[in-house]
Amino acid sequence: GAMRHLPYFCRGEVVKGFGRGSKQLGIPTANFSEQVVESFPSDIPTGIYYGWACVGNGDVHKMVLSIGWNPFYKNIKKSVETHIIHTFKEDFYGEVLSIVITGYIRPEKNFDSLDALISAIQEDIEEAKRQLDLPEHLKLKEDNFFHLPEGKIVNN
Ligand code: ADP
Ligand code: MG
């Protein structure tokens, strides 16, 4: 499953998503370009993950991430979206986002209501926060990956 791909390091530009209204729900998701998504292992399961993220050469924050099916491409291509657990003063479209995915929470699900979706995401965020405080996940916050010059992309 998911575990054998982790930890997974990835760096790429933040692009415009499909305006699903994530920000209106209070959970904006920074989308990676199609090119970056294509570089992911094709057999990495869709679902909700967690890890660490950093914008440009800013601080490293906790994040939750969804690997899902991209409605723009009739669900034959994946999308990768990172919600950083931090309040930013401004949007950061066009900036370089560096992430390390360290754990898997659950598969993708369909929800009966918006409320059910929002509470599931809030639970995912709480789960991510707890897991990331454990030593095996916390140690990746300090990984050299976050201090490498831009452009040097190192996976596994
Ligand atoms: P889009 O459909 O363009 O991805 P979203 O509603 O998902 O729109 O908002 C995503 C954008 O919000 C990101 O690209 C980023 O510029 C901004 N943003 C602000 N705060 C955060 C955050 N904590 N996590 C992720 N993105 C954030
Ligand atoms: Mg988004």
XYZ file of C-alpha atoms and ligand atoms in Angstrom:
184
model
C 0.000 0.000 0.000
C 0.904 3.568 0.744
C 3.585 2.900 3.342
C 6.236 1.524 1.024
C 6.424 4.874 -0.801
C 7.004 6.827 2.421
C 8.693 9.072 3.340
C 8.101 10.754 -0.010
C 9.900 14.018 -0.818
C 8.518 16.395 -3.413
C 9.086 19.962 -4.525
C 7.205 22.031 -7.086
C 5.381 25.203 -7.971
C 1.966 25.994 -6.490
C -0.606 26.378 -9.276
C -4.275 27.387 -9.474
C -6.578 24.509 -8.616
C -10.085 23.897 -9.876
C -11.765 26.304 -7.479
C -13.550 23.611 -5.514
C -13.980 26.275 -2.878
C -11.569 24.770 -0.378
C -10.621 28.205 0.866
C -14.280 29.083 1.491
C -14.450 26.002 3.733
C -11.446 27.281 5.676
C -9.183 24.562 4.326
C -7.280 25.961 1.337
C -5.257 23.364 -0.565
C -2.114 24.281 -2.483
C -2.169 22.344 -5.750
C 0.883 20.983 -7.546
C 1.141 21.209 -11.339
C 0.189 18.274 -13.518
C 3.891 17.761 -14.266
C 4.749 17.340 -10.582
C 1.790 14.997 -10.066
C 2.974 12.883 -13.014
C 6.313 12.424 -11.238
C 4.587 10.619 -8.331
C 4.730 6.816 -8.345
C 1.737 5.722 -10.430
C 0.780 3.083 -7.875
C 0.698 5.400 -4.840
C -2.820 4.972 -3.398
C -5.268 7.888 -3.465
C -6.331 9.098 -0.042
C -5.372 11.386 2.819
C -1.769 11.635 4.013
C 0.180 13.867 6.389
C 3.676 15.264 6.650
C 5.703 18.469 6.622
C 5.603 21.413 4.238
C 7.495 24.598 3.581
C 6.799 27.487 1.183
C 9.894 28.986 -0.457
C 12.538 29.009 2.254
C 10.025 29.691 5.000
C 9.343 27.702 8.156
C 8.446 24.015 8.073
C 4.804 23.353 9.122
C 2.594 20.340 9.631
C 0.346 19.498 6.679
C -2.371 17.151 5.475
C -2.381 16.128 1.856
C -4.864 14.565 -0.476
C -3.983 12.465 -3.469
C -7.205 12.266 -5.412
C -8.700 11.979 -8.861
C -8.574 15.120 -10.979
C -12.061 16.069 -12.228
C -10.492 18.225 -14.981
C -9.114 15.096 -16.611
C -12.262 12.995 -16.192
C -10.677 11.352 -13.158
C -7.980 9.568 -15.147
C -5.232 11.779 -13.707
C -4.424 12.388 -10.092
C -4.289 15.683 -8.234
C -2.082 16.376 -5.234
C -3.251 19.075 -2.802
C -1.554 20.208 0.396
C -3.332 21.941 3.267
C -0.645 23.510 5.451
C -1.637 23.682 9.112
C -0.660 27.312 9.491
C -2.321 30.669 8.857
C -0.575 32.579 6.079
C -0.957 36.324 5.610
C -1.181 35.971 1.830
C -1.708 33.419 -0.906
C 1.430 31.884 -2.378
C 0.541 30.911 -5.931
C 3.686 30.596 -8.058
C 5.926 29.869 -5.081
C 7.852 26.649 -4.578
C 6.272 24.231 -2.125
C 8.466 21.539 -0.579
C 6.833 18.599 1.171
C 7.699 15.334 2.772
C 4.845 12.875 3.145
C 5.456 10.716 6.208
C 2.176 8.896 6.911
C -1.165 7.733 5.560
C -4.526 8.370 7.244
C -7.332 6.917 5.107
C -8.619 6.271 1.598
C -10.754 8.794 -0.322
C -14.381 8.824 0.689
C -17.650 10.306 -0.520
C -19.628 12.300 1.997
C -23.384 12.766 2.281
C -23.115 16.419 3.253
C -20.727 19.328 3.338
C -20.823 19.194 7.150
C -19.742 15.549 7.117
C -16.892 16.415 4.734
C -15.713 19.302 6.877
C -15.759 17.281 10.101
C -13.838 14.440 8.432
C -11.166 16.913 7.322
C -11.003 18.399 10.811
C -10.480 14.906 12.217
C -7.762 14.282 9.616
C -6.041 17.493 10.722
C -6.174 16.464 14.401
C -4.851 12.998 13.539
C -2.018 14.524 11.496
C -1.072 16.889 14.335
C -0.883 13.981 16.820
C 1.070 11.650 14.532
C 3.555 14.331 13.510
C 4.551 14.868 17.162
C 5.811 11.279 17.340
C 9.614 10.973 17.012
C 9.590 8.950 13.760
C 7.608 11.704 11.996
C 9.006 14.688 13.915
C 12.559 13.858 12.818
C 11.658 14.566 9.173
C 10.840 18.162 10.018
C 14.576 18.702 10.384
C 15.471 16.909 7.156
C 18.136 18.544 5.005
C 15.659 18.439 2.127
C 14.082 21.603 3.503
C 17.423 23.401 3.406
C 18.617 22.297 -0.014
C 18.807 24.857 -2.820
C 15.694 24.967 -4.981
C 15.696 22.674 -7.952
C 17.518 19.815 -6.288
C 14.735 17.295 -6.068
C 15.543 14.194 -4.103
C 13.128 11.326 -3.715
C 13.485 8.524 -1.193
P -7.249 26.474 -5.645
O -8.452 25.803 -6.217
O -6.652 27.515 -6.568
O -6.208 25.475 -5.189
P -7.934 26.881 -2.831
O -9.247 27.390 -2.349
O -7.645 25.416 -2.638
O -7.797 27.291 -4.363
O -6.807 27.763 -2.139
C -5.451 27.389 -2.331
C -4.475 28.549 -2.210
O -4.620 29.208 -0.933
C -3.044 28.057 -2.232
O -2.561 27.914 -3.569
C -2.303 29.143 -1.463
O -1.852 30.171 -2.351
C -3.359 29.704 -0.513
N -3.202 29.301 0.903
C -3.305 30.162 1.945
N -3.145 29.537 3.112
C -2.929 28.214 2.826
C -2.697 27.053 3.634
N -2.656 27.127 4.986
N -2.516 25.863 3.002
C -2.567 25.798 1.653
N -2.793 26.847 0.829
C -2.972 28.068 1.407
Mg -6.669 23.800 -3.923
